[in-house]
PDB file of C-alpha atoms and ligand atoms in Angstrom:
ATOM      1  CA  UNK P   1      -0.016  -0.149  -0.020  1.00  0.00           C
ATOM      2  CA  UNK P   2       2.779   2.288   0.935  1.00  0.00           C
ATOM      3  CA  UNK P   3       3.936   2.133  -3.012  1.00  0.00           C
ATOM      4  CA  UNK P   4       0.030   3.253  -4.178  1.00  0.00           C
ATOM      5  CA  UNK P   5      -0.138   6.895  -4.693  1.00  0.00           C
ATOM      6  CA  UNK P   6      -3.963   6.526  -4.034  1.00  0.00           C
ATOM      7  CA  UNK P   7      -3.099   5.892  -0.735  1.00  0.00           C
ATOM      8  CA  UNK P   8      -2.458   8.507   2.227  1.00  0.00           C
ATOM      9  CA  UNK P   9       0.284   5.889   3.479  1.00  0.00           C
ATOM     10  CA  UNK P  10       1.841   6.468   0.091  1.00  0.00           C
ATOM     11  CA  UNK P  11       2.111  10.606   0.833  1.00  0.00           C
ATOM     12  CA  UNK P  12       3.137  10.582   4.268  1.00  0.00           C
ATOM     13  CA  UNK P  13       6.388   7.939   3.636  1.00  0.00           C
ATOM     14  CA  UNK P  14       6.812  10.346   0.695  1.00  0.00           C
ATOM     15  CA  UNK P  15       6.636  13.698   3.022  1.00  0.00           C
ATOM     16  CA  UNK P  16       8.811  11.954   5.445  1.00  0.00           C
ATOM     17  CA  UNK P  17      11.668  10.613   3.456  1.00  0.00           C
ATOM     18  CA  UNK P  18      11.676  14.228   1.499  1.00  0.00           C
ATOM     19  CA  UNK P  19      11.509  16.676   4.523  1.00  0.00           C
ATOM     20  CA  UNK P  20      11.545  14.711   7.656  1.00  0.00           C
ATOM     21  CA  UNK P  21      15.243  15.436   8.217  1.00  0.00           C
ATOM     22  CA  UNK P  22      14.404  18.971   8.193  1.00  0.00           C
ATOM     23  CA  UNK P  23      11.659  19.037  10.540  1.00  0.00           C
ATOM     24  CA  UNK P  24      11.635  21.532  13.284  1.00  0.00           C
ATOM     25  CA  UNK P  25      14.490  23.081  11.579  1.00  0.00           C
ATOM     26  CA  UNK P  26      12.769  26.350  10.759  1.00  0.00           C
ATOM     27  CA  UNK P  27      10.351  26.300  13.792  1.00  0.00           C
ATOM     28  CA  UNK P  28      12.482  28.790  15.965  1.00  0.00           C
ATOM     29  CA  UNK P  29      11.150  32.041  16.546  1.00  0.00           C
ATOM     30  CA  UNK P  30      15.087  33.902  16.125  1.00  0.00           C
ATOM     31  CA  UNK P  31      15.250  32.754  12.405  1.00  0.00           C
ATOM     32  CA  UNK P  32      11.858  34.705  11.589  1.00  0.00           C
ATOM     33  CA  UNK P  33      12.520  37.766  13.619  1.00  0.00           C
ATOM     34  CA  UNK P  34      15.236  38.334  11.692  1.00  0.00           C
ATOM     35  CA  UNK P  35      12.850  38.740   8.351  1.00  0.00           C
ATOM     36  CA  UNK P  36       9.977  40.294  10.332  1.00  0.00           C
ATOM     37  CA  UNK P  37      10.710  44.150   9.429  1.00  0.00           C
ATOM     38  CA  UNK P  38      10.974  43.600   5.556  1.00  0.00           C
ATOM     39  CA  UNK P  39       8.572  40.854   5.472  1.00  0.00           C
ATOM     40  CA  UNK P  40       6.080  43.285   3.907  1.00  0.00           C
ATOM     41  CA  UNK P  41       7.969  44.585   1.378  1.00  0.00           C
ATOM     42  CA  UNK P  42       6.280  42.198  -0.655  1.00  0.00           C
ATOM     43  CA  UNK P  43       3.361  44.564  -0.619  1.00  0.00           C
ATOM     44  CA  UNK P  44       5.126  46.732  -2.966  1.00  0.00           C
ATOM     45  CA  UNK P  45       4.536  44.203  -5.862  1.00  0.00           C
ATOM     46  CA  UNK P  46       1.415  44.544  -7.887  1.00  0.00           C
ATOM     47  CA  UNK P  47       1.563  40.631  -8.605  1.00  0.00           C
ATOM     48  CA  UNK P  48       1.633  39.652  -4.764  1.00  0.00           C
ATOM     49  CA  UNK P  49      -1.226  42.316  -4.161  1.00  0.00           C
ATOM     50  CA  UNK P  50      -3.372  40.740  -7.073  1.00  0.00           C
ATOM     51  CA  UNK P  51      -2.933  37.337  -6.003  1.00  0.00           C
ATOM     52  CA  UNK P  52      -3.770  37.936  -2.205  1.00  0.00           C
ATOM     53  CA  UNK P  53      -7.038  40.066  -3.765  1.00  0.00           C
ATOM     54  CA  UNK P  54      -7.905  37.259  -5.874  1.00  0.00           C
ATOM     55  CA  UNK P  55      -7.555  34.530  -3.098  1.00  0.00           C
ATOM     56  CA  UNK P  56      -9.844  36.767  -0.995  1.00  0.00           C
ATOM     57  CA  UNK P  57     -12.394  37.499  -3.292  1.00  0.00           C
ATOM     58  CA  UNK P  58     -12.078  33.508  -4.010  1.00  0.00           C
ATOM     59  CA  UNK P  59     -12.530  32.445  -0.271  1.00  0.00           C
ATOM     60  CA  UNK P  60     -15.528  35.134   0.040  1.00  0.00           C
ATOM     61  CA  UNK P  61     -17.531  33.753  -3.259  1.00  0.00           C
ATOM     62  CA  UNK P  62     -17.044  29.861  -1.778  1.00  0.00           C
ATOM     63  CA  UNK P  63     -18.324  31.340   1.641  1.00  0.00           C
ATOM     64  CA  UNK P  64     -14.920  30.837   3.615  1.00  0.00           C
ATOM     65  CA  UNK P  65     -14.940  34.639   4.534  1.00  0.00           C
ATOM     66  CA  UNK P  66     -18.598  35.100   5.997  1.00  0.00           C
ATOM     67  CA  UNK P  67     -19.783  37.824   8.337  1.00  0.00           C
ATOM     68  CA  UNK P  68     -20.532  34.516  10.937  1.00  0.00           C
ATOM     69  CA  UNK P  69     -17.361  33.070  10.433  1.00  0.00           C
ATOM     70  CA  UNK P  70     -14.490  32.426  12.564  1.00  0.00           C
ATOM     71  CA  UNK P  71     -11.156  32.020  10.978  1.00  0.00           C
ATOM     72  CA  UNK P  72      -8.016  30.632  12.472  1.00  0.00           C
ATOM     73  CA  UNK P  73      -4.608  31.579  10.692  1.00  0.00           C
ATOM     74  CA  UNK P  74      -1.944  29.431  11.235  1.00  0.00           C
ATOM     75  CA  UNK P  75       1.405  31.152  11.025  1.00  0.00           C
ATOM     76  CA  UNK P  76       0.193  34.287  10.282  1.00  0.00           C
ATOM     77  CA  UNK P  77       3.323  36.195  10.244  1.00  0.00           C
ATOM     78  CA  UNK P  78       2.686  39.970  10.261  1.00  0.00           C
ATOM     79  CA  UNK P  79      -1.216  39.583   9.417  1.00  0.00           C
ATOM     80  CA  UNK P  80      -0.897  40.026   5.234  1.00  0.00           C
ATOM     81  CA  UNK P  81      -3.837  37.453   5.129  1.00  0.00           C
ATOM     82  CA  UNK P  82      -5.284  38.413   8.404  1.00  0.00           C
ATOM     83  CA  UNK P  83      -5.691  41.916   8.572  1.00  0.00           C
ATOM     84  CA  UNK P  84      -7.826  41.536   4.894  1.00  0.00           C
ATOM     85  CA  UNK P  85     -10.135  38.734   6.458  1.00  0.00           C
ATOM     86  CA  UNK P  86     -11.124  40.987   9.594  1.00  0.00           C
ATOM     87  CA  UNK P  87     -13.372  43.347   7.935  1.00  0.00           C
ATOM     88  CA  UNK P  88     -15.088  40.332   6.051  1.00  0.00           C
ATOM     89  CA  UNK P  89     -15.542  37.817   9.138  1.00  0.00           C
ATOM     90  CA  UNK P  90     -16.448  37.747  12.806  1.00  0.00           C
ATOM     91  CA  UNK P  91     -13.412  37.164  14.472  1.00  0.00           C
ATOM     92  CA  UNK P  92      -9.579  36.096  13.207  1.00  0.00           C
ATOM     93  CA  UNK P  93      -7.346  34.321  15.298  1.00  0.00           C
ATOM     94  CA  UNK P  94      -3.723  34.611  14.525  1.00  0.00           C
ATOM     95  CA  UNK P  95      -1.144  32.368  15.567  1.00  0.00           C
ATOM     96  CA  UNK P  96       2.600  32.634  14.944  1.00  0.00           C
ATOM     97  CA  UNK P  97       6.017  31.823  16.800  1.00  0.00           C
ATOM     98  CA  UNK P  98       7.659  35.248  15.818  1.00  0.00           C
ATOM     99  CA  UNK P  99       7.305  37.721  18.631  1.00  0.00           C
ATOM    100  CA  UNK P 100       8.496  40.353  15.851  1.00  0.00           C
ATOM    101  CA  UNK P 101       5.846  39.073  13.188  1.00  0.00           C
ATOM    102  CA  UNK P 102       3.268  39.489  15.542  1.00  0.00           C
ATOM    103  CA  UNK P 103       4.351  42.674  16.789  1.00  0.00           C
ATOM    104  CA  UNK P 104       3.921  44.155  13.455  1.00  0.00           C
ATOM    105  CA  UNK P 105       0.503  42.385  13.113  1.00  0.00           C
ATOM    106  CA  UNK P 106      -0.534  44.013  16.275  1.00  0.00           C
ATOM    107  CA  UNK P 107       0.839  47.527  15.214  1.00  0.00           C
ATOM    108  CA  UNK P 108      -1.210  46.962  11.905  1.00  0.00           C
ATOM    109  CA  UNK P 109      -4.503  45.688  13.516  1.00  0.00           C
ATOM    110  CA  UNK P 110      -4.371  48.724  15.999  1.00  0.00           C
ATOM    111  CA  UNK P 111      -3.836  51.159  13.159  1.00  0.00           C
ATOM    112  CA  UNK P 112      -6.720  50.362  11.614  1.00  0.00           C
ATOM    113  CA  UNK P 113      -8.937  49.704  14.302  1.00  0.00           C
ATOM    114  CA  UNK P 114      -9.564  46.032  14.266  1.00  0.00           C
ATOM    115  CA  UNK P 115     -11.613  44.894  17.555  1.00  0.00           C
ATOM    116  CA  UNK P 116     -11.778  41.364  15.987  1.00  0.00           C
ATOM    117  CA  UNK P 117      -8.539  40.342  15.874  1.00  0.00           C
ATOM    118  CA  UNK P 118      -6.896  38.053  18.572  1.00  0.00           C
ATOM    119  CA  UNK P 119      -3.232  37.620  17.866  1.00  0.00           C
ATOM    120  CA  UNK P 120      -1.667  34.619  19.721  1.00  0.00           C
ATOM    121  CA  UNK P 121       1.852  33.875  20.400  1.00  0.00           C
ATOM    122  CA  UNK P 122       2.362  30.066  19.692  1.00  0.00           C
ATOM    123  CA  UNK P 123       4.023  27.317  18.146  1.00  0.00           C
ATOM    124  CA  UNK P 124       1.948  25.583  16.011  1.00  0.00           C
ATOM    125  CA  UNK P 125       3.803  22.340  17.130  1.00  0.00           C
ATOM    126  CA  UNK P 126       2.385  22.547  20.902  1.00  0.00           C
ATOM    127  CA  UNK P 127      -0.568  24.888  19.715  1.00  0.00           C
ATOM    128  CA  UNK P 128      -3.487  23.073  21.478  1.00  0.00           C
ATOM    129  CA  UNK P 129      -6.653  24.833  20.162  1.00  0.00           C
ATOM    130  CA  UNK P 130      -9.939  24.659  22.487  1.00  0.00           C
ATOM    131  CA  UNK P 131     -12.191  24.961  19.759  1.00  0.00           C
ATOM    132  CA  UNK P 132     -12.652  24.307  15.964  1.00  0.00           C
ATOM    133  CA  UNK P 133     -12.962  27.184  13.325  1.00  0.00           C
ATOM    134  CA  UNK P 134     -15.498  28.029  10.251  1.00  0.00           C
ATOM    135  CA  UNK P 135     -12.302  28.269   8.172  1.00  0.00           C
ATOM    136  CA  UNK P 136      -8.517  27.274   8.842  1.00  0.00           C
ATOM    137  CA  UNK P 137      -6.074  29.207   6.384  1.00  0.00           C
ATOM    138  CA  UNK P 138      -2.179  28.606   6.426  1.00  0.00           C
ATOM    139  CA  UNK P 139      -0.175  30.324   3.788  1.00  0.00           C
ATOM    140  CA  UNK P 140       3.474  30.038   2.934  1.00  0.00           C
ATOM    141  CA  UNK P 141       4.931  27.971   6.104  1.00  0.00           C
ATOM    142  CA  UNK P 142       7.569  25.006   6.689  1.00  0.00           C
ATOM    143  CA  UNK P 143       4.437  23.306   8.617  1.00  0.00           C
ATOM    144  CA  UNK P 144       2.894  22.700   5.287  1.00  0.00           C
ATOM    145  CA  UNK P 145       5.708  20.407   4.694  1.00  0.00           C
ATOM    146  CA  UNK P 146       4.367  18.257   7.258  1.00  0.00           C
ATOM    147  CA  UNK P 147       1.617  16.009   6.770  1.00  0.00           C
ATOM    148  CA  UNK P 148       0.397  15.175  10.483  1.00  0.00           C
ATOM    149  CA  UNK P 149       0.352  18.926  10.712  1.00  0.00           C
ATOM    150  CA  UNK P 150      -2.245  18.720   7.747  1.00  0.00           C
ATOM    151  CA  UNK P 151      -4.383  15.701   9.638  1.00  0.00           C
ATOM    152  CA  UNK P 152      -4.456  18.191  12.696  1.00  0.00           C
ATOM    153  CA  UNK P 153      -5.559  21.280  10.626  1.00  0.00           C
ATOM    154  CA  UNK P 154      -8.467  19.105   9.174  1.00  0.00           C
ATOM    155  CA  UNK P 155      -9.217  18.286  12.573  1.00  0.00           C
ATOM    156  CA  UNK P 156      -9.787  21.864  13.353  1.00  0.00           C
ATOM    157  CA  UNK P 157     -11.419  23.277  10.335  1.00  0.00           C
ATOM    158  CA  UNK P 158     -15.450  22.430  10.225  1.00  0.00           C
ATOM    159  CA  UNK P 159     -16.045  23.837   6.704  1.00  0.00           C
ATOM    160  CA  UNK P 160     -12.987  25.377   5.041  1.00  0.00           C
ATOM    161  CA  UNK P 161      -9.250  24.384   4.808  1.00  0.00           C
ATOM    162  CA  UNK P 162      -7.157  26.869   2.393  1.00  0.00           C
ATOM    163  CA  UNK P 163      -3.693  26.397   1.993  1.00  0.00           C
ATOM    164  CA  UNK P 164      -1.067  28.764  -0.174  1.00  0.00           C
ATOM    165  CA  UNK P 165       2.208  27.442  -0.608  1.00  0.00           C
ATOM    166  CA  UNK P 166       4.802  27.305  -3.169  1.00  0.00           C
ATOM    167  CA  UNK P 167       4.424  25.433  -6.351  1.00  0.00           C
ATOM    168  CA  UNK P 168       8.018  24.518  -7.812  1.00  0.00           C
ATOM    169  CA  UNK P 169       8.970  27.797  -9.003  1.00  0.00           C
ATOM    170  CA  UNK P 170      11.357  30.340  -6.864  1.00  0.00           C
ATOM    171  CA  UNK P 171      13.807  31.844  -9.164  1.00  0.00           C
ATOM    172  CA  UNK P 172      15.667  34.935  -8.576  1.00  0.00           C
ATOM    173  CA  UNK P 173      18.292  35.853 -11.308  1.00  0.00           C
ATOM    174  CA  UNK P 174      20.707  37.969  -9.007  1.00  0.00           C
ATOM    175  CA  UNK P 175      20.591  35.039  -5.927  1.00  0.00           C
ATOM    176  CA  UNK P 176      21.445  32.722  -8.713  1.00  0.00           C
ATOM    177  CA  UNK P 177      24.458  34.761  -9.510  1.00  0.00           C
ATOM    178  CA  UNK P 178      25.575  35.291  -6.306  1.00  0.00           C
ATOM    179  CA  UNK P 179      24.970  31.547  -5.394  1.00  0.00           C
ATOM    180  CA  UNK P 180      27.288  30.601  -8.443  1.00  0.00           C
ATOM    181  CA  UNK P 181      29.901  33.138  -7.957  1.00  0.00           C
ATOM    182  CA  UNK P 182      30.067  33.447  -4.298  1.00  0.00           C
ATOM    183  CA  UNK P 183      28.758  29.844  -2.795  1.00  0.00           C
ATOM    184  CA  UNK P 184      30.051  28.115  -5.986  1.00  0.00           C
ATOM    185  CA  UNK P 185      26.634  26.120  -5.784  1.00  0.00           C
ATOM    186  CA  UNK P 186      23.617  26.490  -8.460  1.00  0.00           C
ATOM    187  CA  UNK P 187      20.352  28.072  -6.861  1.00  0.00           C
ATOM    188  CA  UNK P 188      17.759  25.623  -7.111  1.00  0.00           C
ATOM    189  CA  UNK P 189      14.395  25.417  -5.429  1.00  0.00           C
ATOM    190  CA  UNK P 190      13.252  21.769  -5.496  1.00  0.00           C
ATOM    191  CA  UNK P 191      10.353  21.396  -3.184  1.00  0.00           C
ATOM    192  CA  UNK P 192       7.464  20.002  -4.140  1.00  0.00           C
ATOM    193  CA  UNK P 193       5.116  22.399  -2.347  1.00  0.00           C
ATOM    194  CA  UNK P 194       1.487  22.368  -2.628  1.00  0.00           C
ATOM    195  CA  UNK P 195       1.236  18.991  -4.863  1.00  0.00           C
ATOM    196  CA  UNK P 196       2.032  17.009  -1.631  1.00  0.00           C
ATOM    197  CA  UNK P 197      -0.584  18.590   0.591  1.00  0.00           C
ATOM    198  CA  UNK P 198      -3.239  18.514  -2.356  1.00  0.00           C
ATOM    199  CA  UNK P 199      -2.162  14.795  -2.938  1.00  0.00           C
ATOM    200  CA  UNK P 200      -2.751  13.811   0.365  1.00  0.00           C
ATOM    201  CA  UNK P 201      -6.189  15.295   0.834  1.00  0.00           C
ATOM    202  CA  UNK P 202      -7.010  14.026  -2.370  1.00  0.00           C
ATOM    203  CA  UNK P 203      -6.306  10.602  -1.262  1.00  0.00           C
ATOM    204  CA  UNK P 204      -8.071  10.931   1.917  1.00  0.00           C
ATOM    205  CA  UNK P 205     -11.427  11.986  -0.554  1.00  0.00           C
ATOM    206  CA  UNK P 206     -11.044  15.772  -0.113  1.00  0.00           C
ATOM    207  CA  UNK P 207     -10.572  16.712  -3.774  1.00  0.00           C
ATOM    208  CA  UNK P 208      -9.985  20.756  -3.233  1.00  0.00           C
ATOM    209  CA  UNK P 209      -9.625  23.231  -5.502  1.00  0.00           C
ATOM    210  CA  UNK P 210      -6.138  24.106  -6.754  1.00  0.00           C
ATOM    211  CA  UNK P 211      -5.342  27.007  -8.683  1.00  0.00           C
ATOM    212  CA  UNK P 212      -1.895  28.677  -9.690  1.00  0.00           C
ATOM    213  CA  UNK P 213      -0.651  32.152  -9.638  1.00  0.00           C
ATOM    214  CA  UNK P 214       2.283  32.803 -11.689  1.00  0.00           C
ATOM    215  CA  UNK P 215       4.116  36.004 -11.907  1.00  0.00           C
ATOM    216  CA  UNK P 216       7.148  38.059 -10.309  1.00  0.00           C
ATOM    217  CA  UNK P 217       7.760  39.453  -6.724  1.00  0.00           C
ATOM    218  CA  UNK P 218       9.618  42.932  -7.115  1.00  0.00           C
ATOM    219  CA  UNK P 219      10.845  44.471  -4.394  1.00  0.00           C
ATOM    220  CA  UNK P 220      13.409  47.850  -4.114  1.00  0.00           C
ATOM    221  CA  UNK P 221      15.147  47.590  -0.376  1.00  0.00           C
ATOM    222  CA  UNK P 222      18.403  49.556   0.576  1.00  0.00           C
ATOM    223  CA  UNK P 223      21.276  47.789   0.544  1.00  0.00           C
ATOM    224  CA  UNK P 224      21.913  46.712   4.057  1.00  0.00           C
ATOM    225  CA  UNK P 225      18.518  45.116   4.147  1.00  0.00           C
ATOM    226  CA  UNK P 226      18.846  43.245   0.599  1.00  0.00           C
ATOM    227  CA  UNK P 227      22.250  42.069   2.087  1.00  0.00           C
ATOM    228  CA  UNK P 228      20.644  40.932   5.435  1.00  0.00           C
ATOM    229  CA  UNK P 229      17.771  38.931   3.902  1.00  0.00           C
ATOM    230  CA  UNK P 230      20.292  37.549   1.302  1.00  0.00           C
ATOM    231  CA  UNK P 231      22.421  36.339   4.087  1.00  0.00           C
ATOM    232  CA  UNK P 232      19.362  34.678   5.849  1.00  0.00           C
ATOM    233  CA  UNK P 233      18.191  32.948   2.549  1.00  0.00           C
ATOM    234  CA  UNK P 234      21.878  31.722   2.546  1.00  0.00           C
ATOM    235  CA  UNK P 235      21.136  30.155   6.419  1.00  0.00           C
ATOM    236  CA  UNK P 236      18.329  28.731   5.239  1.00  0.00           C
ATOM    237  CA  UNK P 237      20.202  26.618   3.410  1.00  0.00           C
ATOM    238  CA  UNK P 238      23.049  25.980   5.542  1.00  0.00           C
ATOM    239  CA  UNK P 239      25.258  28.202   3.781  1.00  0.00           C
ATOM    240  CA  UNK P 240      27.976  29.340   6.483  1.00  0.00           C
ATOM    241  CA  UNK P 241      29.124  33.034   4.956  1.00  0.00           C
ATOM    242  CA  UNK P 242      32.360  34.194   5.789  1.00  0.00           C
ATOM    243  CA  UNK P 243      33.820  37.754   6.185  1.00  0.00           C
ATOM    244  CA  UNK P 244      35.451  37.258   2.882  1.00  0.00           C
ATOM    245  CA  UNK P 245      32.249  36.020   1.401  1.00  0.00           C
ATOM    246  CA  UNK P 246      30.209  38.979   2.737  1.00  0.00           C
ATOM    247  CA  UNK P 247      32.273  41.630   1.412  1.00  0.00           C
ATOM    248  CA  UNK P 248      32.315  40.313  -2.183  1.00  0.00           C
ATOM    249  CA  UNK P 249      28.395  40.111  -1.768  1.00  0.00           C
ATOM    250  CA  UNK P 250      28.180  43.582  -0.795  1.00  0.00           C
ATOM    251  CA  UNK P 251      30.295  44.773  -3.500  1.00  0.00           C
ATOM    252  CA  UNK P 252      28.234  43.142  -6.246  1.00  0.00           C
ATOM    253  CA  UNK P 253      25.404  44.347  -4.499  1.00  0.00           C
ATOM    254  CA  UNK P 254      27.004  47.883  -4.728  1.00  0.00           C
ATOM    255  CA  UNK P 255      27.328  47.340  -8.513  1.00  0.00           C
ATOM    256  CA  UNK P 256      23.960  46.392  -8.852  1.00  0.00           C
ATOM    257  CA  UNK P 257      22.451  49.496  -6.556  1.00  0.00           C
ATOM    258  CA  UNK P 258      21.181  52.537  -7.792  1.00  0.00           C
ATOM    259  CA  UNK P 259      20.755  55.241  -5.176  1.00  0.00           C
ATOM    260  CA  UNK P 260      21.377  53.098  -2.765  1.00  0.00           C
ATOM    261  CA  UNK P 261      18.789  50.637  -3.321  1.00  0.00           C
ATOM    262  CA  UNK P 262      18.640  47.243  -4.866  1.00  0.00           C
ATOM    263  CA  UNK P 263      16.111  46.051  -7.184  1.00  0.00           C
ATOM    264  CA  UNK P 264      15.554  42.194  -7.098  1.00  0.00           C
ATOM    265  CA  UNK P 265      13.087  40.093  -9.027  1.00  0.00           C
ATOM    266  CA  UNK P 266      11.949  36.930  -7.903  1.00  0.00           C
ATOM    267  CA  UNK P 267       9.666  34.434 -10.298  1.00  0.00           C
ATOM    268  CA  UNK P 268       7.466  32.595  -8.162  1.00  0.00           C
ATOM    269  CA  UNK P 269       4.272  29.844  -8.716  1.00  0.00           C
ATOM    270  CA  UNK P 270       2.313  29.957  -5.960  1.00  0.00           C
ATOM    271  CA  UNK P 271      -0.689  27.236  -5.574  1.00  0.00           C
ATOM    272  CA  UNK P 272      -3.899  28.244  -3.726  1.00  0.00           C
ATOM    273  CA  UNK P 273      -5.608  25.214  -2.172  1.00  0.00           C
ATOM    274  CA  UNK P 274      -9.439  25.379  -1.183  1.00  0.00           C
ATOM    275  CA  UNK P 275     -11.134  22.282   0.540  1.00  0.00           C
ATOM    276  CA  UNK P 276     -14.957  22.296   1.334  1.00  0.00           C
ATOM    277  CA  UNK P 277     -14.837  20.063   4.355  1.00  0.00           C
ATOM    278  CA  UNK P 278     -18.581  18.585   3.793  1.00  0.00           C
ATOM    279  CA  UNK P 279     -17.863  17.966   0.108  1.00  0.00           C
ATOM    280  CA  UNK P 280     -15.827  14.782   1.322  1.00  0.00           C
ATOM    281  CA  UNK P 281     -16.376  11.975  -1.117  1.00  0.00           C
ATOM    282  CA  UNK P 282     -15.458   8.591   0.007  1.00  0.00           C
ATOM    283  CA  UNK P 283     -11.495   7.872  -0.218  1.00  0.00           C
ATOM    284  CA  UNK P 284      -9.987   6.511  -3.003  1.00  0.00           C
TER     285      UNK P 284
HETATM  286  C1  SAM Z 301       6.645  32.816   5.427  1.00  0.00           C
HETATM  287  S1  SAM Z 301       6.460  33.296   6.752  1.00  0.00           S
HETATM  288  C2  SAM Z 301       4.513  33.298   6.366  1.00  0.00           C
HETATM  289  C3  SAM Z 301       3.788  34.708   7.076  1.00  0.00           C
HETATM  290  C4  SAM Z 301       2.030  34.591   6.238  1.00  0.00           C
HETATM  291  N1  SAM Z 301       1.423  33.356   6.548  1.00  0.00           N
HETATM  292  C5  SAM Z 301       2.113  34.805   5.229  1.00  0.00           C
HETATM  293  O1  SAM Z 301       1.574  34.241   3.835  1.00  0.00           O
HETATM  294  O2  SAM Z 301       2.344  35.837   4.485  1.00  0.00           O
HETATM  295  C6  SAM Z 301       6.135  31.820   7.859  1.00  0.00           C
HETATM  296  C7  SAM Z 301       5.770  31.901   8.796  1.00  0.00           C
HETATM  297  O3  SAM Z 301       5.652  31.005   9.517  1.00  0.00           O
HETATM  298  C8  SAM Z 301       5.929  31.100  10.919  1.00  0.00           C
HETATM  299  N2  SAM Z 301       6.129  29.711  11.608  1.00  0.00           N
HETATM  300  C9  SAM Z 301       6.980  28.963  11.417  1.00  0.00           C
HETATM  301  N3  SAM Z 301       7.174  28.257  11.689  1.00  0.00           N
HETATM  302  C10 SAM Z 301       6.022  27.922  12.829  1.00  0.00           C
HETATM  303  C11 SAM Z 301       5.937  27.227  14.242  1.00  0.00           C
HETATM  304  N4  SAM Z 301       6.219  26.176  14.190  1.00  0.00           N
HETATM  305  N5  SAM Z 301       4.478  27.751  14.619  1.00  0.00           N
HETATM  306  C12 SAM Z 301       4.118  29.161  14.365  1.00  0.00           C
HETATM  307  N6  SAM Z 301       4.579  29.920  13.478  1.00  0.00           N
HETATM  308  C13 SAM Z 301       5.402  29.119  12.604  1.00  0.00           C
HETATM  309  C14 SAM Z 301       6.708  32.286  11.067  1.00  0.00           C
HETATM  310  O4  SAM Z 301       7.017  32.715  12.204  1.00  0.00           O
HETATM  311  C15 SAM Z 301       6.684  33.097   9.909  1.00  0.00           C
HETATM  312  O5  SAM Z 301       6.019  34.539  10.597  1.00  0.00           O
END
């Protein structure tokens, strides 16, 4: 049965083999705190904003966001989605492990005068929800690599489970050049992303609607900020950057910078999966 892709055990075994060694590696608050300040730079990118609006509009049309709905946003970060959900629903509960991400979220909720947002500093792996939610939403977090998490998310969702995750394309030419010239390795993004939870849920009988968004994330950041982000990404891949390499990267970024700002563009494909729980068919 473990060799049959129409069985959930197949995907559980695949995910364990593929990402098992990474488990917990990206679950430290310090790791995420480091990018909290610049995380919203994403909002500069028209493609990102349009994608988020499209996701919101589909969730609204399908009933995942509705005036009486309570929504759980797992690994909510600085609230890019949760802040947009709040005016459309009864309550949004956001949980995240990073105090700095949540501080940004709290501040923005305060500025917008939102009263129906509950923000909890929690590690998903130890989070014990006391209730279920109309909609459970999870976007762009390593938690989604782990299919035991999908079981737990399903158990918390009464009507909808909505996942947003990488879908095989993440290419930044500037970073690819630095990876090659300075770290002596190819930039490659080999993670299967959303297709693993999609297939797992499918084998459980939840054939969700899957849609892809392909485009460019564009950011213009001060050189030092871009350098910090780049070093953070390198640490993500276990690359140690010594002083000499850091200086070389800095010089390369200086050559790219215009008025002290570095423009960087990442080609991405993002998957958006909406599962309506009551439509569960018989498992395959
Ligand atoms: C790339 S950000 C995505 C934020 C937001 N969901 C979005 O799409 O804009 C990943 C988030 O997952 C959070 N995270 C990672 N591991 C976590 C864990 N074990 N428990 C709670 N939050 C976690 C990080 O702190 C970070 O805010």
